[in-house]
PDB file of C-alpha atoms in Angstrom:
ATOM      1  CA  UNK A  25      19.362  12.845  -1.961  1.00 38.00           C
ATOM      2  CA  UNK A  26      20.164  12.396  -5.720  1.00 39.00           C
ATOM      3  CA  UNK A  27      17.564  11.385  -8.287  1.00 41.00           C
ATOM      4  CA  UNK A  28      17.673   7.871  -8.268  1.00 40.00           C
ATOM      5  CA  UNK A  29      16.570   7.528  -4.754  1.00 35.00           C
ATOM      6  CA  UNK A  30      13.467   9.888  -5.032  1.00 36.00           C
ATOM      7  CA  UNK A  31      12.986   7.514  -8.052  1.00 41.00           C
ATOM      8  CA  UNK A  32      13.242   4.266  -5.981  1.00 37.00           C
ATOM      9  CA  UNK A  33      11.239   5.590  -2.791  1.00 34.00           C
ATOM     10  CA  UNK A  34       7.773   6.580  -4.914  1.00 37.00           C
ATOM     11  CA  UNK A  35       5.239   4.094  -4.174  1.00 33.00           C
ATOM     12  CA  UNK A  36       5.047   2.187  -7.685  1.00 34.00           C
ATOM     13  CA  UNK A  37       8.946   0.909  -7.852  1.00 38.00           C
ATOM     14  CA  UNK A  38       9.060  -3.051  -8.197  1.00 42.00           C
ATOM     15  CA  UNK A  39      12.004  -2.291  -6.225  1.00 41.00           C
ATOM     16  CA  UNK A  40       9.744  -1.176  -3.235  1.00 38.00           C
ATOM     17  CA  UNK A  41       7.140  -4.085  -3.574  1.00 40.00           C
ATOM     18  CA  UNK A  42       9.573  -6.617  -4.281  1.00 39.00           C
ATOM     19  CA  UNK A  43      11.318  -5.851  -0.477  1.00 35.00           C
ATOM     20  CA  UNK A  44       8.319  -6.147   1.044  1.00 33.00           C
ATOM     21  CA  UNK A  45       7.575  -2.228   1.551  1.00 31.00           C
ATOM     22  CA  UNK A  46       3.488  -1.796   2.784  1.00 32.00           C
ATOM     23  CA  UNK A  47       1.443  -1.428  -0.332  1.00 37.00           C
ATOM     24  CA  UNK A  48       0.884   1.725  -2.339  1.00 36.00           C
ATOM     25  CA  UNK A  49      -2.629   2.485  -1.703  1.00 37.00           C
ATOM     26  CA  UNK A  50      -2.490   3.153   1.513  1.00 35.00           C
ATOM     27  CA  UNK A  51      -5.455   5.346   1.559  1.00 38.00           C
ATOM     28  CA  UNK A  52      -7.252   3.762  -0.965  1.00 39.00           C
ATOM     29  CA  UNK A  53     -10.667   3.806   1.386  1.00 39.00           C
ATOM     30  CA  UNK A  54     -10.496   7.138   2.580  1.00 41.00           C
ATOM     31  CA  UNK A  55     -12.927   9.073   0.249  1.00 44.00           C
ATOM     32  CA  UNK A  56     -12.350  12.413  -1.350  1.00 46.00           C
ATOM     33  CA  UNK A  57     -13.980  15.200  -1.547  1.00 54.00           C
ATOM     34  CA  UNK A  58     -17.037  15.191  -3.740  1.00 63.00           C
ATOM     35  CA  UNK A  59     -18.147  11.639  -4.329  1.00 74.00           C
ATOM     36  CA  UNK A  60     -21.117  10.389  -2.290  1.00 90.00           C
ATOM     37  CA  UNK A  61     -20.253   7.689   0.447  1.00 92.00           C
ATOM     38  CA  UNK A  62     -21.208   5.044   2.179  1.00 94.00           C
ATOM     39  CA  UNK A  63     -20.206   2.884   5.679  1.00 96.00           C
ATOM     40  CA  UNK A  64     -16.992   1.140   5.415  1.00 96.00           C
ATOM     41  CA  UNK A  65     -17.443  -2.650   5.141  1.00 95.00           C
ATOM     42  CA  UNK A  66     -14.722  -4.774   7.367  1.00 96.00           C
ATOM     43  CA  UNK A  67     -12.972  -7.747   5.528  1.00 97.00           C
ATOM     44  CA  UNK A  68      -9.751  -9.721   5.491  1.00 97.00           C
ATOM     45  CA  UNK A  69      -8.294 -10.436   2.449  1.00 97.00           C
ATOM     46  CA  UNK A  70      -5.414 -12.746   1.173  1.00 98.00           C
ATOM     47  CA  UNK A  71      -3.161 -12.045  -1.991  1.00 97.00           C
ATOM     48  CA  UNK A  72      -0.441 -13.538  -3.214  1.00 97.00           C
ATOM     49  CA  UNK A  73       1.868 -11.373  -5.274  1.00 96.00           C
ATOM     50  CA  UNK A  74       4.191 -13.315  -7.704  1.00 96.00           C
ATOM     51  CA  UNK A  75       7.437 -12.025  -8.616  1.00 93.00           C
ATOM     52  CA  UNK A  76       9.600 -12.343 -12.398  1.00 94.00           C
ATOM     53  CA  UNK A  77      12.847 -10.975 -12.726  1.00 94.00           C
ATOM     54  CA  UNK A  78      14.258 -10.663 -16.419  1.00 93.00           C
ATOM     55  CA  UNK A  79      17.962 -11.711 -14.396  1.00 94.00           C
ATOM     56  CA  UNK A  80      18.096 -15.148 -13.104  1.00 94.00           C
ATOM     57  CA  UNK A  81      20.713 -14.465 -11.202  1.00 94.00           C
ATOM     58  CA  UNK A  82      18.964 -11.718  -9.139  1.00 92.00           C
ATOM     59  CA  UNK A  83      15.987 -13.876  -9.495  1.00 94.00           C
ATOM     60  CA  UNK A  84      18.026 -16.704  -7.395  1.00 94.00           C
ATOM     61  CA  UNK A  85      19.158 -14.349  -4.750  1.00 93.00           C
ATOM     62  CA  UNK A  86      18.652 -15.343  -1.383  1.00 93.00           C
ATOM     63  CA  UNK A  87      16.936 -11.961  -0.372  1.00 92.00           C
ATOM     64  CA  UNK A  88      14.962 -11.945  -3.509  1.00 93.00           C
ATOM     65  CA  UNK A  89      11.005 -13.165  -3.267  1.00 93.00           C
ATOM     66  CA  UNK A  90       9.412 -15.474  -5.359  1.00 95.00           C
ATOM     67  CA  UNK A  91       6.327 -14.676  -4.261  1.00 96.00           C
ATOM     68  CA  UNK A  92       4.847 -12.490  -1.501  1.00 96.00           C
ATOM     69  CA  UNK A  93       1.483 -13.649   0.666  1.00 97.00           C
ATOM     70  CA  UNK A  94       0.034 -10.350   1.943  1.00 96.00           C
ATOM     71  CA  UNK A  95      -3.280 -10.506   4.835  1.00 97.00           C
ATOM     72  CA  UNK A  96      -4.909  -7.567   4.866  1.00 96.00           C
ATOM     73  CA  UNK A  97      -7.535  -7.179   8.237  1.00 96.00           C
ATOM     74  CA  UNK A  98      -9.891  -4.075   8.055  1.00 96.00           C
ATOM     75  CA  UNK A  99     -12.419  -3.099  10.473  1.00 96.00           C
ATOM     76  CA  UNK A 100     -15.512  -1.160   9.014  1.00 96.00           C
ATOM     77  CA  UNK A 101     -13.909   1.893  11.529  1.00 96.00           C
ATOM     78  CA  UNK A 102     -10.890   1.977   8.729  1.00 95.00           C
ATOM     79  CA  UNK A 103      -8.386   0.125  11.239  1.00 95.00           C
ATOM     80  CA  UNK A 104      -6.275  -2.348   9.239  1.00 95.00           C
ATOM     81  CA  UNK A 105      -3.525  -4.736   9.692  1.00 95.00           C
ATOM     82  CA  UNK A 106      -1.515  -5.864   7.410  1.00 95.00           C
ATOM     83  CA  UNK A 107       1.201  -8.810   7.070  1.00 94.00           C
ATOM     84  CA  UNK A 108       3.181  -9.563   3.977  1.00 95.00           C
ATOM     85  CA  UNK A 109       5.486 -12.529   3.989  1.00 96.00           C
ATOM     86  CA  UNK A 110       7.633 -12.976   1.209  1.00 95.00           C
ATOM     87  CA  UNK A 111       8.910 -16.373   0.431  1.00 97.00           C
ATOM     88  CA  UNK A 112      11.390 -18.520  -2.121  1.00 96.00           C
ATOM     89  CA  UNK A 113       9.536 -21.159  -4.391  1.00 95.00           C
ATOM     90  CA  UNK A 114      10.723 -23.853  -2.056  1.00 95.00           C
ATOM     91  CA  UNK A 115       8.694 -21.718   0.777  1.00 95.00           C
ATOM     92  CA  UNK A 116      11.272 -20.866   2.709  1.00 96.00           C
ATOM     93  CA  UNK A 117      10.375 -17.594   4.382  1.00 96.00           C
ATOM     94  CA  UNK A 118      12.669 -14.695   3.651  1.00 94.00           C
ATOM     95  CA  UNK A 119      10.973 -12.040   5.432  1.00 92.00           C
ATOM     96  CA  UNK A 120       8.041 -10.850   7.046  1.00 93.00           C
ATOM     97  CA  UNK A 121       6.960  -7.222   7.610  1.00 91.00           C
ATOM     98  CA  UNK A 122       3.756  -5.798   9.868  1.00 92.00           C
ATOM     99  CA  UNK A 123       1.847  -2.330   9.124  1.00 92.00           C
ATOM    100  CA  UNK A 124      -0.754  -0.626  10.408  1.00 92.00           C
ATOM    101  CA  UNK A 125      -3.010   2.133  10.387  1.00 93.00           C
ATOM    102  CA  UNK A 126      -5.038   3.390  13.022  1.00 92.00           C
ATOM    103  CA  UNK A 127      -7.828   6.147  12.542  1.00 93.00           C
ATOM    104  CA  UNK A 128      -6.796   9.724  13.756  1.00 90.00           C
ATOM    105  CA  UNK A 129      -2.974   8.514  14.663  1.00 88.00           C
ATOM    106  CA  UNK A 130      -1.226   6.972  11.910  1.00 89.00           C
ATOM    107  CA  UNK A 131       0.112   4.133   9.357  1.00 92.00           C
ATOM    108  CA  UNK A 132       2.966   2.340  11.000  1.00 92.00           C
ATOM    109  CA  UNK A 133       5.361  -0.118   9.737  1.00 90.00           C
ATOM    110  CA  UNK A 134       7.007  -2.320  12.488  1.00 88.00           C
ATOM    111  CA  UNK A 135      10.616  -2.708  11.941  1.00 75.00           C
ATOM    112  CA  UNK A 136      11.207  -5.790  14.015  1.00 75.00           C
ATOM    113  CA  UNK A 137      13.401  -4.171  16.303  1.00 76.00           C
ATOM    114  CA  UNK A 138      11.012  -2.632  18.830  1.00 77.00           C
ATOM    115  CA  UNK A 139      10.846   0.533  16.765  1.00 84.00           C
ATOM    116  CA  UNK A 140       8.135   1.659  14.631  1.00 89.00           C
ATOM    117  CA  UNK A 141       8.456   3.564  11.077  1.00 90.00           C
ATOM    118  CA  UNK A 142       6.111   6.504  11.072  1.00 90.00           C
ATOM    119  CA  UNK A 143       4.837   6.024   7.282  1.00 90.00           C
ATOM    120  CA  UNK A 144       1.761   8.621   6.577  1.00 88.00           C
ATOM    121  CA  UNK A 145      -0.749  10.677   8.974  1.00 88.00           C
ATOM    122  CA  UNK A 146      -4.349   8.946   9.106  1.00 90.00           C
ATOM    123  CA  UNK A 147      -7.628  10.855   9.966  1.00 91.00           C
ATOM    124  CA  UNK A 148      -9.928   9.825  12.371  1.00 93.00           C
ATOM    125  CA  UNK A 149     -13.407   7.452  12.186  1.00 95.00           C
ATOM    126  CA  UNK A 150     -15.353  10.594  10.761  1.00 95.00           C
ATOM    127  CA  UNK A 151     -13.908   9.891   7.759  1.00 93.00           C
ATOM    128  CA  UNK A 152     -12.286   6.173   7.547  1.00 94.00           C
ATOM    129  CA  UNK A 153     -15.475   4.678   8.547  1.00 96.00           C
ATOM    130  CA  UNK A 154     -16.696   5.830   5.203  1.00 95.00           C
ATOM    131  CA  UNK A 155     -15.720   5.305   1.616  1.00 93.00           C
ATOM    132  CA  UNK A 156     -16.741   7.004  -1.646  1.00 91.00           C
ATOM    133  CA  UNK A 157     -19.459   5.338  -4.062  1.00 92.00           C
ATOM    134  CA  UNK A 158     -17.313   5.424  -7.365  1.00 91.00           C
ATOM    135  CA  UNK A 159     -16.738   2.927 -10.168  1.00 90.00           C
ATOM    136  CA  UNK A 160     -13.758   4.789 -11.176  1.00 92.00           C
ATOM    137  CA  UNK A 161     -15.099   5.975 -14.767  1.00 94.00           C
ATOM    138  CA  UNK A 162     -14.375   9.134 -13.966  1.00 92.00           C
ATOM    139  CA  UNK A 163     -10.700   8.781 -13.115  1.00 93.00           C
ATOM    140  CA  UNK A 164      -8.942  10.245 -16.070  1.00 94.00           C
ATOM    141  CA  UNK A 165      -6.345   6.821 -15.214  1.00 95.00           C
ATOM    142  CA  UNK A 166      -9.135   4.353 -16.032  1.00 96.00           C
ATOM    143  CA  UNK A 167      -9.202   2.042 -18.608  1.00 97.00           C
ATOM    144  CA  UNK A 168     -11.420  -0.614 -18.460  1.00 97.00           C
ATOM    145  CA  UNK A 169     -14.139  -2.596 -16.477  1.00 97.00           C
ATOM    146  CA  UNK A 170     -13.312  -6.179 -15.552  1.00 97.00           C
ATOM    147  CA  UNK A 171     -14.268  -9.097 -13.343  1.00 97.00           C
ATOM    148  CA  UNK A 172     -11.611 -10.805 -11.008  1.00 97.00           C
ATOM    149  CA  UNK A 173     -13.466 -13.921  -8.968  1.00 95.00           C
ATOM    150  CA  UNK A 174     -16.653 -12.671  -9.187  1.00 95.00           C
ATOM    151  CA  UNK A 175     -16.105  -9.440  -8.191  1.00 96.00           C
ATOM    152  CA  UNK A 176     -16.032  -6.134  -9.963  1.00 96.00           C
ATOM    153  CA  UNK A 177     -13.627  -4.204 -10.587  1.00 97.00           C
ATOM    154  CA  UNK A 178     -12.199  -0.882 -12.303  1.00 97.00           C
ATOM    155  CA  UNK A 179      -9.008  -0.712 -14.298  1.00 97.00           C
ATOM    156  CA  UNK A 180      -6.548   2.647 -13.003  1.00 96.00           C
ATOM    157  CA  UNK A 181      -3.544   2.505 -15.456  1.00 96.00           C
ATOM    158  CA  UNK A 182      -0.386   4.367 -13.880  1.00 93.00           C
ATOM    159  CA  UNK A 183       2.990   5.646 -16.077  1.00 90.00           C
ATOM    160  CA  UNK A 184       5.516   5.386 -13.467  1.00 83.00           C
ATOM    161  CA  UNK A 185       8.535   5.765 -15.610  1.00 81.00           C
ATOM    162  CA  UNK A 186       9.294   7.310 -19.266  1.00 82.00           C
ATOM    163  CA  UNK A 187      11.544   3.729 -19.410  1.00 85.00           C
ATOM    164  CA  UNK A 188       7.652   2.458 -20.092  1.00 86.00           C
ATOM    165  CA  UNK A 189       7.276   1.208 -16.226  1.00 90.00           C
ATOM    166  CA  UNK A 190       3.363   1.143 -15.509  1.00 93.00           C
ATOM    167  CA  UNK A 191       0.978  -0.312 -12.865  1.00 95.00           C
ATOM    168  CA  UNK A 192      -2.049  -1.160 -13.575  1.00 96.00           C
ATOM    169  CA  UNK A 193      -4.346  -1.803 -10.194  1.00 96.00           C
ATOM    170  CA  UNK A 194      -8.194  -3.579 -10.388  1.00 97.00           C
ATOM    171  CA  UNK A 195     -10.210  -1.731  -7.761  1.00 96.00           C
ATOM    172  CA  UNK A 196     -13.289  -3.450  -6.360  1.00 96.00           C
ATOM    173  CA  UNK A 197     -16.226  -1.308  -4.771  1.00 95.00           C
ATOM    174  CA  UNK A 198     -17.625  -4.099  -3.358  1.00 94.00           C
ATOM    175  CA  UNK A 199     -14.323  -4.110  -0.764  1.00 94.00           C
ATOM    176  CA  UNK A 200     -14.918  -0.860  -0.649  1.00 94.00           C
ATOM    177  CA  UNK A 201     -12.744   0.164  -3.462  1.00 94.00           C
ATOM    178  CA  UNK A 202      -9.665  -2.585  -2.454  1.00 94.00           C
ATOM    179  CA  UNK A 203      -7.287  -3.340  -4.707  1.00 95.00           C
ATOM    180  CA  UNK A 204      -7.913  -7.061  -5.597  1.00 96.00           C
ATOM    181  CA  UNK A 205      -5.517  -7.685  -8.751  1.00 97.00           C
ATOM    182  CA  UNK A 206      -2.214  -5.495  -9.612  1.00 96.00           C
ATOM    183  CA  UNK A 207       0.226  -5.543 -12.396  1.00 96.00           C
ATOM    184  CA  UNK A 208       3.397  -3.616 -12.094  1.00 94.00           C
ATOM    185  CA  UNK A 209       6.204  -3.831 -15.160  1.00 94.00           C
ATOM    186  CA  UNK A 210       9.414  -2.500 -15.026  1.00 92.00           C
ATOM    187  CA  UNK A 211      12.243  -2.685 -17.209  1.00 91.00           C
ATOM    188  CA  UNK A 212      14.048  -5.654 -14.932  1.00 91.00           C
ATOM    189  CA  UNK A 213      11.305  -7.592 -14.122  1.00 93.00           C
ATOM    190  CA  UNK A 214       6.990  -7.864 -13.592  1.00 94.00           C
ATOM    191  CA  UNK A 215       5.314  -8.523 -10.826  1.00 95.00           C
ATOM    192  CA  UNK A 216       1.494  -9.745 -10.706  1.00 96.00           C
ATOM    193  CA  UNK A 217      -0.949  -9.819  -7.353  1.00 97.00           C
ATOM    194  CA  UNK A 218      -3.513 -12.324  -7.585  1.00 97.00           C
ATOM    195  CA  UNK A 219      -6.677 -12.839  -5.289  1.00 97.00           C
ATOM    196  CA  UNK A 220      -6.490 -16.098  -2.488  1.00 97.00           C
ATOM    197  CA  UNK A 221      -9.428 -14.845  -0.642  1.00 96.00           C
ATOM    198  CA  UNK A 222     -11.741 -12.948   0.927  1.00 96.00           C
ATOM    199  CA  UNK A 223     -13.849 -13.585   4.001  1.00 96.00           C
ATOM    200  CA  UNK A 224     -16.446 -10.252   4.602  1.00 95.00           C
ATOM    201  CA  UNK A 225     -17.049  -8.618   7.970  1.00 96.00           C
ATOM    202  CA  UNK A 226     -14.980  -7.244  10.992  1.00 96.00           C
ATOM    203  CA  UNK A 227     -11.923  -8.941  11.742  1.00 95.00           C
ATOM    204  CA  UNK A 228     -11.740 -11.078  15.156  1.00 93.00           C
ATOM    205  CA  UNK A 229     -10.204  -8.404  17.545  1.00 90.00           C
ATOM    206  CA  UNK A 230      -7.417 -11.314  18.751  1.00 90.00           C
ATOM    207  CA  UNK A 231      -6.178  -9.796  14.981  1.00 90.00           C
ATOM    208  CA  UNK A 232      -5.381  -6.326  16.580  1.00 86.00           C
ATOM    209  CA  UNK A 233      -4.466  -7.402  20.080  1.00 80.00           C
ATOM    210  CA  UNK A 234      -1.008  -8.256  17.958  1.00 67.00           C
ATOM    211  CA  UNK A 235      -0.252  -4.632  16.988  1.00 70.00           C
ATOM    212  CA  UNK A 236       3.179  -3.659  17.562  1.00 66.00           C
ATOM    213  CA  UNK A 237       4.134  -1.320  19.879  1.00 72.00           C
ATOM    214  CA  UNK A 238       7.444   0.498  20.339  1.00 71.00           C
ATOM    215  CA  UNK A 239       9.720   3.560  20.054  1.00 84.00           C
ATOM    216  CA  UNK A 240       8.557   5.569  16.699  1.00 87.00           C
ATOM    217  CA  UNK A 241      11.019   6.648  13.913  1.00 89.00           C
ATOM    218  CA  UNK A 242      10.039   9.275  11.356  1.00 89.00           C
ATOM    219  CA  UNK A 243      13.269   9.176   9.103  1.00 88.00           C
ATOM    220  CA  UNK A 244      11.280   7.405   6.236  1.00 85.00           C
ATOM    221  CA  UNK A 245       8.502   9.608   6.512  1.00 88.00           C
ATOM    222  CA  UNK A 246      10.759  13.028   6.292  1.00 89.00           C
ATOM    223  CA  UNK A 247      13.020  11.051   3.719  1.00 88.00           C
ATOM    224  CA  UNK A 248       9.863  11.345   0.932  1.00 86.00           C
ATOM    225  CA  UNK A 249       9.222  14.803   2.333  1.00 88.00           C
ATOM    226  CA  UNK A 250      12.368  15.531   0.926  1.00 88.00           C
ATOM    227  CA  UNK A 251      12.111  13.998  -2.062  1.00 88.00           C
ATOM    228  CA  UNK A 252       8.814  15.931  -2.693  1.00 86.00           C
ATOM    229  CA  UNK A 253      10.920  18.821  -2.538  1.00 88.00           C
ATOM    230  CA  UNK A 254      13.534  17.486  -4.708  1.00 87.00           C
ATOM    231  CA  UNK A 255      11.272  16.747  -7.379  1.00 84.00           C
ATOM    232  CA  UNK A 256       9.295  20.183  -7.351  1.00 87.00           C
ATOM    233  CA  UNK A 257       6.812  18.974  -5.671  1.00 86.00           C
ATOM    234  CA  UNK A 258       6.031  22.018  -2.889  1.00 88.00           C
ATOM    235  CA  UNK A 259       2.628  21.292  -1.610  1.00 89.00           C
ATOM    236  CA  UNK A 260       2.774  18.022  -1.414  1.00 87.00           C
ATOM    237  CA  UNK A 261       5.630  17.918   0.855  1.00 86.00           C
ATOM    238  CA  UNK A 262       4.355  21.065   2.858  1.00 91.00           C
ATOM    239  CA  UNK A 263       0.919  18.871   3.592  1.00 88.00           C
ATOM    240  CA  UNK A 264       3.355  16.039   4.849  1.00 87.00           C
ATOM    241  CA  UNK A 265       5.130  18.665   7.096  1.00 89.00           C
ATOM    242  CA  UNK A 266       1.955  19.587   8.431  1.00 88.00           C
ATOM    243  CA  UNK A 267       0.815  16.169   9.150  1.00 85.00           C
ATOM    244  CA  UNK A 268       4.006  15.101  10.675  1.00 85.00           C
ATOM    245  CA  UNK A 269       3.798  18.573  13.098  1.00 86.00           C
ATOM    246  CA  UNK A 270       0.074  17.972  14.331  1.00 83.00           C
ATOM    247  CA  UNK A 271       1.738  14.038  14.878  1.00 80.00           C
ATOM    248  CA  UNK A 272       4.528  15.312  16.709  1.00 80.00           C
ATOM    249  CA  UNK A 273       2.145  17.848  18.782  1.00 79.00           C
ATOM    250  CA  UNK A 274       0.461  15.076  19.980  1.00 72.00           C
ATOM    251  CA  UNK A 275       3.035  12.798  21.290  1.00 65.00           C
ATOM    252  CA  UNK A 276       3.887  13.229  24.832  1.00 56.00           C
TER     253      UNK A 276
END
């Protein structure tokens, strides 16, 4: 794997949310060790990401979003949902991709095909039915306060690339620390999520009787594991090893 693809596989690439890929945070609720917690809230929230490429002519391609509408459906147990359909500006839908997480087995992206991608490990309800009480001032990444629809939120500002790519993602403890407002830059384009809504409390269950179900592929999941190791990064990739053993253990 040469350098450019670990580049284009780490979670803050335009390239990645521009195809549709599940969001970065995907553990964003989980707490960490230290901060005090409290019970999960569930919610469903709508976004709408809208995407700017510097090229009109990759702007105009067929495959390329305009804009993205992402539903997120969380259960105060940490299950979530999520469905991100990326459209042109005349609505026309290009593409639609399904993830999921579920407490103590996994995230899952469903490829459309019958088969399941095997994205990250996911601990059980002792721990996703809980998230940290933070207001991220202590996060050596923040940079402001601010207020998005009435909510608020904390400011994490992320260098992604020495080509001055950066993310900046507003955090809201109130959704127990969701990311409600993004911007990501990149040299070839920007890319800005916006809150459509939010509706508080536990999902109706019809939402999760819709999970897919199918054969499970891991090749994504070992392809970062390598590029851990590409990039130096030993015991990061070693945790993911261990993860994807204990996942494998458990499968019949």
């Amino acid at each position: 794997m040469n350098k450019a693809f670990s580049r284009r596989i780490r979670v803050l690439s335009i390239a990645l949310f521009v195809a549709g890929v599940v969001s970065a945070v995907i553990a964003y609720a989980l707490p960490q060790k230290g901060p005090k917690t409290r019970p999960a809230k569930g919610f469903t929230i709508v976004t709408k990401e809208t995407v700017k490429l510097n090229d009109p002519k990759a702007q105009a391609n067929p495959q390329q979003a305009d804009y993205v509408i992402t539903v997120r459906s969380q259960k105060s147990d940490g299950t979530w949902k999520e469905v991100r359909t990326a459209y042109k500006t005349d609505g026309k839908v290009i593409r639609e991709r399904t993830s999921f997480g579920i407490p103590g087995n996994g995230v899952f992206k469903d490829s459309g095909k019958g088969e399941l991608e095997f994205l990250s490990a996911m601990p059980g309800t002792e721990i996703t039915a809980f998230v940290p009480v933070i207001d991220g001032h202590s996060d050596p990444k923040f940079v402001r306060d601010e207020v998005v629809q009435g909510y608020k939120t904390y400011v994490l500002h992320y260098e992604v690339d020495k080509n001055g790519s950066y993310e900046e993602e507003y955090y809201a403890p109130e959704v127990d620390n969701y990311p409600i407002r993004s911007v990501k830059v990149a040299p070839h384009g920007v890319s800005t999520t916006e809150l459509v809504q939010i509706t508080l409390g536990n999902p109706a269950e019809d939402v999760f009787t819709s999970v897919p179900r199918g054969t499970v592929k891991y090749d994504a999941f070992k392809n970062k594991m390598k590029a851990l190791e590409e990039d130096g990064k030993h015991e990061a990739a070693e945790a993911m090893r261990r993860d994807l053993d204990r996942r494998l253990s458990k499968v019949p």
